[in-house]
PDB file of C-alpha atoms in Angstrom:
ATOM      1  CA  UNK A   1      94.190  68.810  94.788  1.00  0.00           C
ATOM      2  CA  UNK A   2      95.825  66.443  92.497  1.00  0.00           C
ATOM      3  CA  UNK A   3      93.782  66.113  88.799  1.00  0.00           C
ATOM      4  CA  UNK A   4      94.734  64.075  85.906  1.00  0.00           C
ATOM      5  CA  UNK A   5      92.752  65.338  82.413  1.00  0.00           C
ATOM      6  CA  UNK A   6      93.185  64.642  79.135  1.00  0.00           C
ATOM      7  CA  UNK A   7      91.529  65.172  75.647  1.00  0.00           C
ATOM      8  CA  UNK A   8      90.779  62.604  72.504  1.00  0.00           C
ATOM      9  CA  UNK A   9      89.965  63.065  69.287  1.00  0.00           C
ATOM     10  CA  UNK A  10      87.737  60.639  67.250  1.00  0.00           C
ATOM     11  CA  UNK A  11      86.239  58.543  70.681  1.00  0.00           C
ATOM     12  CA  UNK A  12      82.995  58.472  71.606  1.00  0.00           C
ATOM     13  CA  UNK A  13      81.210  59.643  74.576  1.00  0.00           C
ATOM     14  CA  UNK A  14      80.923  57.324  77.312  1.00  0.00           C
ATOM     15  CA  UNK A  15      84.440  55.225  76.588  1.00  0.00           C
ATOM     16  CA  UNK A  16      86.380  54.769  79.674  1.00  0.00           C
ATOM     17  CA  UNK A  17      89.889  55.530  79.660  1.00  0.00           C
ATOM     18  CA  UNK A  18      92.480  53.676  81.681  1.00  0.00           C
ATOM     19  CA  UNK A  19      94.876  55.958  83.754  1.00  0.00           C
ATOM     20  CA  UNK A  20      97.602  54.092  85.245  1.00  0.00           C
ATOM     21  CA  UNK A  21      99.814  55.932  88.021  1.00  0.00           C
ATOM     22  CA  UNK A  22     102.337  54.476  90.051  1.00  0.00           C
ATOM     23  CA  UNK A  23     100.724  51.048  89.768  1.00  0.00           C
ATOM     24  CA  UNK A  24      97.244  52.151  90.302  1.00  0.00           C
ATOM     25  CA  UNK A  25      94.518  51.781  87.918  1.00  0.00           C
ATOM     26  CA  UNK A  26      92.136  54.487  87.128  1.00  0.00           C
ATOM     27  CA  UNK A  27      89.109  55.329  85.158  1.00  0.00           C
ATOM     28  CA  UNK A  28      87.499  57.895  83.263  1.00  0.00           C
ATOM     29  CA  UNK A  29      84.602  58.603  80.905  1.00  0.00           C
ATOM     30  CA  UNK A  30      85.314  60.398  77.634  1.00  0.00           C
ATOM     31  CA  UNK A  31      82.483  63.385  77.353  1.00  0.00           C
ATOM     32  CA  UNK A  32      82.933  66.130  74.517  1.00  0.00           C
ATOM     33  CA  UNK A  33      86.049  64.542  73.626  1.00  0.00           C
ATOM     34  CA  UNK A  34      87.433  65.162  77.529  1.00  0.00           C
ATOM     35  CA  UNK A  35      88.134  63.497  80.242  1.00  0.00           C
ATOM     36  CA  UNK A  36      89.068  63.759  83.899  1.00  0.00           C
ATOM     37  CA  UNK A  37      90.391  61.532  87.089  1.00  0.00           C
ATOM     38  CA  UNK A  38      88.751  63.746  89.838  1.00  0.00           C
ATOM     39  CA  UNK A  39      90.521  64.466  92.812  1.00  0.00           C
ATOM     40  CA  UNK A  40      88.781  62.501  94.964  1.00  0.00           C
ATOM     41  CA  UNK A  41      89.685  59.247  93.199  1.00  0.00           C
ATOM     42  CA  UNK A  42      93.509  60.519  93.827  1.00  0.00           C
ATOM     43  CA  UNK A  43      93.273  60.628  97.002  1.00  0.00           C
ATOM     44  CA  UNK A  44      95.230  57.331  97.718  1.00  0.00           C
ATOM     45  CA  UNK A  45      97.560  57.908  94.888  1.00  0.00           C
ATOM     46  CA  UNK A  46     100.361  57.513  97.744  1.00  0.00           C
ATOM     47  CA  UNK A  47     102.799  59.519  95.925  1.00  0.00           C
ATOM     48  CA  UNK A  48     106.164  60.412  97.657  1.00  0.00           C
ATOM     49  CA  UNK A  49     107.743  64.223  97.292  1.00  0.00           C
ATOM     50  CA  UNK A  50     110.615  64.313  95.355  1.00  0.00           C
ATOM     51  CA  UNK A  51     109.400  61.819  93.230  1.00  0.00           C
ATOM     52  CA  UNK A  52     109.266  61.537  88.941  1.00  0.00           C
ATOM     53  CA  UNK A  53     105.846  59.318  88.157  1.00  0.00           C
ATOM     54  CA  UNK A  54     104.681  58.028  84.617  1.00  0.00           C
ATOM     55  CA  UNK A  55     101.373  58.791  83.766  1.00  0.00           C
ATOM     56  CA  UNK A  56      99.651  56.844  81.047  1.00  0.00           C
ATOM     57  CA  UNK A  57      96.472  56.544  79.382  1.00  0.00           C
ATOM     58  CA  UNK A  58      94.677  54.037  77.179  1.00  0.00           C
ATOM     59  CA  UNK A  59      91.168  54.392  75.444  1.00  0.00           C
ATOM     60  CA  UNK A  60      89.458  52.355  72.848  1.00  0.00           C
ATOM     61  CA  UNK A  61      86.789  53.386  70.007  1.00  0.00           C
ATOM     62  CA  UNK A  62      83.686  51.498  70.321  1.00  0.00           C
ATOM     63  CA  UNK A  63      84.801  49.673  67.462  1.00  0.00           C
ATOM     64  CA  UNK A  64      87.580  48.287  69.320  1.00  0.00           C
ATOM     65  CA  UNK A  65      90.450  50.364  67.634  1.00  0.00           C
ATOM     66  CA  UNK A  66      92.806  51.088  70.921  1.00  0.00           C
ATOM     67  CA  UNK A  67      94.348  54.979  70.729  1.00  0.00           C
ATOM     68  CA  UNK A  68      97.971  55.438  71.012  1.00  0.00           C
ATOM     69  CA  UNK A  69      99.084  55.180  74.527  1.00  0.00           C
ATOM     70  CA  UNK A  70      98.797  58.860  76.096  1.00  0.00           C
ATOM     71  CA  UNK A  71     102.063  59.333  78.433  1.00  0.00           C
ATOM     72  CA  UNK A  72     103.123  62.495  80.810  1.00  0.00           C
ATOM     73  CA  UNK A  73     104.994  63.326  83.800  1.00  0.00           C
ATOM     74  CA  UNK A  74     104.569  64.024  87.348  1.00  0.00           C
ATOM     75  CA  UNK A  75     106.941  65.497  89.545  1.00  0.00           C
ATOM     76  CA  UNK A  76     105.958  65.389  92.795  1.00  0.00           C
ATOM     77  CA  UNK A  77     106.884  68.833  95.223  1.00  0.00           C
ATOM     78  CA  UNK A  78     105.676  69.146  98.695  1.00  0.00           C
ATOM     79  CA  UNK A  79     108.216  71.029 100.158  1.00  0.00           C
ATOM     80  CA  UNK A  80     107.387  74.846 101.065  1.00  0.00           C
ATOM     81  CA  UNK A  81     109.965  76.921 100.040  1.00  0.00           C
ATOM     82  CA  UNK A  82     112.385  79.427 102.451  1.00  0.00           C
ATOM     83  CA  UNK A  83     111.729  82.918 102.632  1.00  0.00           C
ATOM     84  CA  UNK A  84     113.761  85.261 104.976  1.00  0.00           C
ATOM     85  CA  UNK A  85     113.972  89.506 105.232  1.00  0.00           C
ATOM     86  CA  UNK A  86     117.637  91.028 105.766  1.00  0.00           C
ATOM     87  CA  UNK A  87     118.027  93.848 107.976  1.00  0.00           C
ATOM     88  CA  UNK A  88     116.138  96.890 106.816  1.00  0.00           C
ATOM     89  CA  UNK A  89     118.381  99.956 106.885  1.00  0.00           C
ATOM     90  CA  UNK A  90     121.239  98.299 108.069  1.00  0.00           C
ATOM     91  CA  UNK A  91     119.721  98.178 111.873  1.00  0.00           C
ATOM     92  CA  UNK A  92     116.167  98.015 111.064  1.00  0.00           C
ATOM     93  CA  UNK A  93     115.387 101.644 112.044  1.00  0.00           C
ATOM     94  CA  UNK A  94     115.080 104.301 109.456  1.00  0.00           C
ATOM     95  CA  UNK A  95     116.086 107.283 111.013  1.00  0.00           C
ATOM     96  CA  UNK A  96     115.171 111.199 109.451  1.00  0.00           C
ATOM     97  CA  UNK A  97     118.167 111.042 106.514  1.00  0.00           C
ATOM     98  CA  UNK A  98     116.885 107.800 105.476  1.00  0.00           C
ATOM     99  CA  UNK A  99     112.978 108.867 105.076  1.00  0.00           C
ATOM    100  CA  UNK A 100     113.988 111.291 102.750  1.00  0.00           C
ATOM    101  CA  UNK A 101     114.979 108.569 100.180  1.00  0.00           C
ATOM    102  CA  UNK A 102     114.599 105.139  99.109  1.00  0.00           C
ATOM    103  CA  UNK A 103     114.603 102.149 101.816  1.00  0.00           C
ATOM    104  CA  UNK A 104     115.618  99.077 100.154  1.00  0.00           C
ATOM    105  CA  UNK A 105     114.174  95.826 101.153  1.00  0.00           C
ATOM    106  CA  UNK A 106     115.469  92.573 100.022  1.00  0.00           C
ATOM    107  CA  UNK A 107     115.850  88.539 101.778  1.00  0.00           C
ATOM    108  CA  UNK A 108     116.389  84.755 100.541  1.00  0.00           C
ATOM    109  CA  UNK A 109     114.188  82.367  99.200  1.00  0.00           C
ATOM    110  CA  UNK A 110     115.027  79.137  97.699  1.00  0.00           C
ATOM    111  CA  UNK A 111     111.618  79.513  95.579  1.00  0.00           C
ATOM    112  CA  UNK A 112     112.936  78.872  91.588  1.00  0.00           C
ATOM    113  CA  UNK A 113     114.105  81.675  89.649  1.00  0.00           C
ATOM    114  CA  UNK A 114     110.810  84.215  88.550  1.00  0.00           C
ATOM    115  CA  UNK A 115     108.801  83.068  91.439  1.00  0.00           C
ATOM    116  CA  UNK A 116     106.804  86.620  92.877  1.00  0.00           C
ATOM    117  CA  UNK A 117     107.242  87.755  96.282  1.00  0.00           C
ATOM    118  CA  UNK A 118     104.889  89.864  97.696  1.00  0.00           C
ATOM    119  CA  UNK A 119     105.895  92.569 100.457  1.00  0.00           C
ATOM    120  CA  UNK A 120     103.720  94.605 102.398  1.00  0.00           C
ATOM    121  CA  UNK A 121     104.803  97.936 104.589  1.00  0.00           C
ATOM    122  CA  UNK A 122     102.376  99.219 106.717  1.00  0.00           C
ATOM    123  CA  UNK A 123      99.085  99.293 103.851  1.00  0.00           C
ATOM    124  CA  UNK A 124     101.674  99.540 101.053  1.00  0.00           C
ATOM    125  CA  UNK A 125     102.287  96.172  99.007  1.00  0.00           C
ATOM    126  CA  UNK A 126     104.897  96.013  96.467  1.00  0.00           C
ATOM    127  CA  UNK A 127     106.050  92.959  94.026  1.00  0.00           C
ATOM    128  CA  UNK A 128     109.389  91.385  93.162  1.00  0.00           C
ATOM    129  CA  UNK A 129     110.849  88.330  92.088  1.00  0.00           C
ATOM    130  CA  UNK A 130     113.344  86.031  93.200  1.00  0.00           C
ATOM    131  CA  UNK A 131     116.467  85.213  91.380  1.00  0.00           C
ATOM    132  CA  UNK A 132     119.546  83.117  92.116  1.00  0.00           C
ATOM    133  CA  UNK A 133     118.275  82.751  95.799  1.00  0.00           C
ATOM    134  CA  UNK A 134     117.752  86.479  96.888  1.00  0.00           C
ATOM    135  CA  UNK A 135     115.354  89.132  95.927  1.00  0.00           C
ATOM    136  CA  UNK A 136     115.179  92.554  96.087  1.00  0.00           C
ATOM    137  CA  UNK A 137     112.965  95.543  95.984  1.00  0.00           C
ATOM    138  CA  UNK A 138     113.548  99.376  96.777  1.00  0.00           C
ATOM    139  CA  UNK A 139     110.843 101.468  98.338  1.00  0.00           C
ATOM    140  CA  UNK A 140     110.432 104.472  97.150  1.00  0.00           C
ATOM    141  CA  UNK A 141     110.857 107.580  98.950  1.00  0.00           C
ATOM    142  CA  UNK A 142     107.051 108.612  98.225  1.00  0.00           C
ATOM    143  CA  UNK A 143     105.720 105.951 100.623  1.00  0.00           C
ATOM    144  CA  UNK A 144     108.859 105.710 103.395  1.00  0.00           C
ATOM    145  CA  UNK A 145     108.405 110.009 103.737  1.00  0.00           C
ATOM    146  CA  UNK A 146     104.307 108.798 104.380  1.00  0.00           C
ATOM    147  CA  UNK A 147     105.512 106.548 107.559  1.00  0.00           C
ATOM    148  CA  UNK A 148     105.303 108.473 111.005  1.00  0.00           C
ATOM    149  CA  UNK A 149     107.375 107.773 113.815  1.00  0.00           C
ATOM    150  CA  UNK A 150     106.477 104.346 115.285  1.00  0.00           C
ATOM    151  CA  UNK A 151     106.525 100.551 114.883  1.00  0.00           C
ATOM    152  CA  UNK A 152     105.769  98.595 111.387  1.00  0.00           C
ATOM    153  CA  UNK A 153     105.951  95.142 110.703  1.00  0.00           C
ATOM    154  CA  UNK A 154     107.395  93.978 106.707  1.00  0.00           C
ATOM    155  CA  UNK A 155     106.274  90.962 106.031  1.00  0.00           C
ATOM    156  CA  UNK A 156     107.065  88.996 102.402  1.00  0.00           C
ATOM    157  CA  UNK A 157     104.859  85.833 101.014  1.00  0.00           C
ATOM    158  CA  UNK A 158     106.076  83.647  97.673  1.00  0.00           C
ATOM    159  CA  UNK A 159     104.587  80.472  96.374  1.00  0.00           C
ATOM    160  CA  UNK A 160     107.319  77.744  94.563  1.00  0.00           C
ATOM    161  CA  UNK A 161     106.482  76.392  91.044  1.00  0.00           C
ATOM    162  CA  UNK A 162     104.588  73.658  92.351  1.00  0.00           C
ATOM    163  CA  UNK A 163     102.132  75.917  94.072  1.00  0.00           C
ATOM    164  CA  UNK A 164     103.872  75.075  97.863  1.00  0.00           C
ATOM    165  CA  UNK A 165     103.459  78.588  99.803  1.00  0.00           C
ATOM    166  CA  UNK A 166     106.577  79.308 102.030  1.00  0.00           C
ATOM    167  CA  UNK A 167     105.495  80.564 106.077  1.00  0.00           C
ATOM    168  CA  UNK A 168     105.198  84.581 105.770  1.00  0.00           C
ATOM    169  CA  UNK A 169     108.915  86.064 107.171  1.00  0.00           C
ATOM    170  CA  UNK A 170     108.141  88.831 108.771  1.00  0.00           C
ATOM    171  CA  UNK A 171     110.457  91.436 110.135  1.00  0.00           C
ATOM    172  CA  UNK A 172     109.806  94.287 112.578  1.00  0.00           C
ATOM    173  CA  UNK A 173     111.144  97.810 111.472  1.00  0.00           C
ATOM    174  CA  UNK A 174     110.975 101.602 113.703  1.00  0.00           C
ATOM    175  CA  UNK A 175     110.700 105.031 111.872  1.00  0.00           C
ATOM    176  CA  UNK A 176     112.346 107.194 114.189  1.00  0.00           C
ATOM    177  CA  UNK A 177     112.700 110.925 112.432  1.00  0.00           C
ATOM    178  CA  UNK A 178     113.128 112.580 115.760  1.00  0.00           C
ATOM    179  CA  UNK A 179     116.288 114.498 116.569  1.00  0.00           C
ATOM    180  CA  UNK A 180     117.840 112.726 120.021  1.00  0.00           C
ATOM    181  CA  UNK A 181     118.456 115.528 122.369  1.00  0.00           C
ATOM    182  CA  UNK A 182     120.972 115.437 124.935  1.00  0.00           C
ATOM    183  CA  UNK A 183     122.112 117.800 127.557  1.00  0.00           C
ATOM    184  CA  UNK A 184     124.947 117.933 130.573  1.00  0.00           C
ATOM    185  CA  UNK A 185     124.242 118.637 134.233  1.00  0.00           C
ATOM    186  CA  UNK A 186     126.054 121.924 135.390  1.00  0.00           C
ATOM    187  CA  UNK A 187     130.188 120.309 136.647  1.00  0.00           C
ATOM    188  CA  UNK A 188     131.048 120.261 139.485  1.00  0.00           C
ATOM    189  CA  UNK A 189     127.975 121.953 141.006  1.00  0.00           C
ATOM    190  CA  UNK A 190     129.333 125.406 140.182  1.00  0.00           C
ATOM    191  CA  UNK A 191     131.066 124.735 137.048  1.00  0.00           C
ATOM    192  CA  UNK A 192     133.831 125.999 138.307  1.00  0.00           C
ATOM    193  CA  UNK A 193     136.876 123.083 139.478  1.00  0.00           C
ATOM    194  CA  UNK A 194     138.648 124.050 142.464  1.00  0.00           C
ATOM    195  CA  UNK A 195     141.343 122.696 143.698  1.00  0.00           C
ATOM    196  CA  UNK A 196     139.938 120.188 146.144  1.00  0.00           C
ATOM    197  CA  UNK A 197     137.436 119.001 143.401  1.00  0.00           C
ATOM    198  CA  UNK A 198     140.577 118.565 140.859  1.00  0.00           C
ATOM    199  CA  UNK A 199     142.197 115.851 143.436  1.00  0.00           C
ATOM    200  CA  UNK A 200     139.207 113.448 143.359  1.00  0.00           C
ATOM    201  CA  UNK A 201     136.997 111.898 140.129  1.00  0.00           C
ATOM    202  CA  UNK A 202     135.011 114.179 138.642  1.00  0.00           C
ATOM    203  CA  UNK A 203     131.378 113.071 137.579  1.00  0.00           C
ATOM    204  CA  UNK A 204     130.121 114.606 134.664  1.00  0.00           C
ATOM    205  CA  UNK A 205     126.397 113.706 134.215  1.00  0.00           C
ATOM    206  CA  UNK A 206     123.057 114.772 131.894  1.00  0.00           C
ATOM    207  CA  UNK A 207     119.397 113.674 130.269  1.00  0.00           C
ATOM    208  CA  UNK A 208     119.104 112.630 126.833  1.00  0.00           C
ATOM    209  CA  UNK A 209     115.682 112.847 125.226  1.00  0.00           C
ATOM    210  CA  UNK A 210     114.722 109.842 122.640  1.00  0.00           C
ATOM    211  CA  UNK A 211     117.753 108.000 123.157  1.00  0.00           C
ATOM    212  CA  UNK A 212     117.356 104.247 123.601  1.00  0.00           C
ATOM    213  CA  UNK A 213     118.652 102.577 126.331  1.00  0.00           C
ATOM    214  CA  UNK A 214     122.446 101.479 125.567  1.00  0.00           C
ATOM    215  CA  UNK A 215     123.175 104.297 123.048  1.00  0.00           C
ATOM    216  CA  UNK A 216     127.028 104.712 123.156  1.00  0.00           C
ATOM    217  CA  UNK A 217     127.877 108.527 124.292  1.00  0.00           C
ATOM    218  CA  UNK A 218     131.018 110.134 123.568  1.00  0.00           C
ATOM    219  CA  UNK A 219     132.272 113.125 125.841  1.00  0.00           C
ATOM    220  CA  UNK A 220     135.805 114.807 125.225  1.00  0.00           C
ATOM    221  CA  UNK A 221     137.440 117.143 127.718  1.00  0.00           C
ATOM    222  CA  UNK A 222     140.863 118.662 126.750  1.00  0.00           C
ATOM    223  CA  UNK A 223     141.364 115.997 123.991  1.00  0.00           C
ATOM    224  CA  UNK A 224     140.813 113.238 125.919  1.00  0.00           C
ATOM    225  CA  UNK A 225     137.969 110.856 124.701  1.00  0.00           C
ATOM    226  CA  UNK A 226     135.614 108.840 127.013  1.00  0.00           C
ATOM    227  CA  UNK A 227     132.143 106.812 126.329  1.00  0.00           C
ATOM    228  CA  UNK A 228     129.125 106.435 128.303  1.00  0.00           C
ATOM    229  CA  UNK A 229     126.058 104.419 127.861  1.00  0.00           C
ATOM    230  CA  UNK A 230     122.656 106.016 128.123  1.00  0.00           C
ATOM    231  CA  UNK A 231     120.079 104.457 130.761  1.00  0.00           C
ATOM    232  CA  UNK A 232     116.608 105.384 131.170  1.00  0.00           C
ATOM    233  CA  UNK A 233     117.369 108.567 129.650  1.00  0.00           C
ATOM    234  CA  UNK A 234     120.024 109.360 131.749  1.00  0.00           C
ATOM    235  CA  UNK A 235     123.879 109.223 131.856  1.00  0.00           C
ATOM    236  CA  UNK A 236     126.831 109.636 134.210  1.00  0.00           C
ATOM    237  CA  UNK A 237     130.259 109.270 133.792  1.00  0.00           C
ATOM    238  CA  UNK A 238     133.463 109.412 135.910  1.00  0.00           C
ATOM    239  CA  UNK A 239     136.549 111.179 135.204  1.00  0.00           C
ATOM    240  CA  UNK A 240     139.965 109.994 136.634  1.00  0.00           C
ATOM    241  CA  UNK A 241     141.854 112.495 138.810  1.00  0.00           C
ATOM    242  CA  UNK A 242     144.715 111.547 137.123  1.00  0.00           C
ATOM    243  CA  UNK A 243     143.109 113.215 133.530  1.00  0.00           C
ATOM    244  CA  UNK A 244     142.374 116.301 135.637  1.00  0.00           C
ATOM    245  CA  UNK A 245     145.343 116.958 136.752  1.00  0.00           C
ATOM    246  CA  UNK A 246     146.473 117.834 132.928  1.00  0.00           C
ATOM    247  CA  UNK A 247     144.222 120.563 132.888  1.00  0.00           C
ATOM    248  CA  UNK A 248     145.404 124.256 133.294  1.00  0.00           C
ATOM    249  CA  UNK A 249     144.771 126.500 136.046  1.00  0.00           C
ATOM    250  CA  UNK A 250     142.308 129.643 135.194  1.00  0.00           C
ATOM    251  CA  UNK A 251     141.287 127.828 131.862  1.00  0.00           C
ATOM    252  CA  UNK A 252     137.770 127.531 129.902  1.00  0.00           C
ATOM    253  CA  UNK A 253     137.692 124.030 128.753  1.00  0.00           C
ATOM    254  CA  UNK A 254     134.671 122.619 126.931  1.00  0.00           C
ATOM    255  CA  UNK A 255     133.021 119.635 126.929  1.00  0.00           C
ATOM    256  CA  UNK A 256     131.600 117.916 124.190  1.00  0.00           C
ATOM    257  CA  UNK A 257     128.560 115.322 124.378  1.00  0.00           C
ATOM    258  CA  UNK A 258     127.350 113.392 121.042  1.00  0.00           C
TER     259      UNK A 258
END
């Protein structure tokens, strides 16, 4: 709420004191040399954001001597300031190498220069500030080697000069230490490619084990390179006759899944 106070120094108690603010006349009573419009009586004031208002106050002695004219400023802010969280770890998963060490967290805010953002992981809270736009804080790896595997929201709160509080960003990050497993499906039922099997596609198939639906596989056979996406923890991919054809009779030939 909006309050206008002043002091004075040789008036009475009981004196009235004339505030004027954007054209608007208020009063005050001078007690212990102090003296306050409340709120309440500011509650009309009308005043537009964005806006530079005089203030001004005028008090007479009870003899009738009038006190220099009192005069401050008020800048009027209503705007919240913006407040946004970058990517966390690049993808917003920290994965087993990055536990290990420090996760840094940083965003935007157009809150002035020295204004404190607050940022919460999990129960941990840390403090920052902003400056030139951005801000910036690394977690340490004490608390991200603390996080188990699972789902954690990082949320960040600042307040502008004026006391405006921006909407908490909020930004969802996974902790996902576990190694993905993946394994292949025995080729060609036998392993073994026979010559029949050699003039037609081969499918080369598997599982994968904590793999997220559209990780990117990579299989090589005799040097050649192909990718496969992973579905419900399963993959399958074809090969071209054409690729088998290259490969040499009564040879071991290994392929290679990451």
């Amino acid at each position: 709420p909006l309050l206008i106070s002043g002091a004075t120094v040789g008036i009475e108690d009981g004196r009235s004191v004339s505030v004027n603010l954007n054209g608007e006349e208020y009063s005050a009573i001078v007690s212990n040399n102090a003296w306050s419009v409340p709120a309440s009586a500011l509650s009309d004031a009308d005043l537009q954001d964005g806006q530079s208002y005089e203030v001004t106050a005028d008090v007479k002695d009870r003899a009738g001597n009038p006190a220099v004219t009192a005069t401050s400023t008020l800048v009027t802010d209503y705007t919240k300031p913006t407040l946004t969280i970058d990517n966390v770890a690049d993808d917003d998963y920290i994965n087993a190498d990055e536990s290990s060490g420090n996760v840094l967290i940083s965003g935007s805010s157009d809150a002035e220069d020295g204004q404190t953002v607050t940022i919460k992981l999990g129960s941990y809270t840390y403090t920052t500030t902003v400056t030139g736009g951005v801000w910036s804080k690394q977690i340490p790896d004490s608390t991200i080697s603390q996080l188990t595997d699972g789902e954690y929201f990082v949320s960040a709160d600042v307040t502008d000069r004026a006391g405006n509080e921006a909407g908490t960003a909020t930004r969802q990050v996974i902790v996902d230490t576990a190694a993905p497993v993946i394994s292949v499906n025995t080729i060609a039922t036998d392993g073994l490619l026979n010559s029949v099997e050699q003039n037609t596609d081969l499918t080369i198939s598997g599982t994968t084990d904590d793999v997220e639906d559209g990780q990117e596989l990579t299989v090589e056979l005799n040097d050649q390179t192909y990718t496969v996406n992973v579905t419900d923890n399963a993959w399958s991919l074809d090969i071209p006759k054409e690729d088998l054809a290259a490969l040499t009779d009564a040879t071991d030939y290994t392929v290679a899944i990451s």
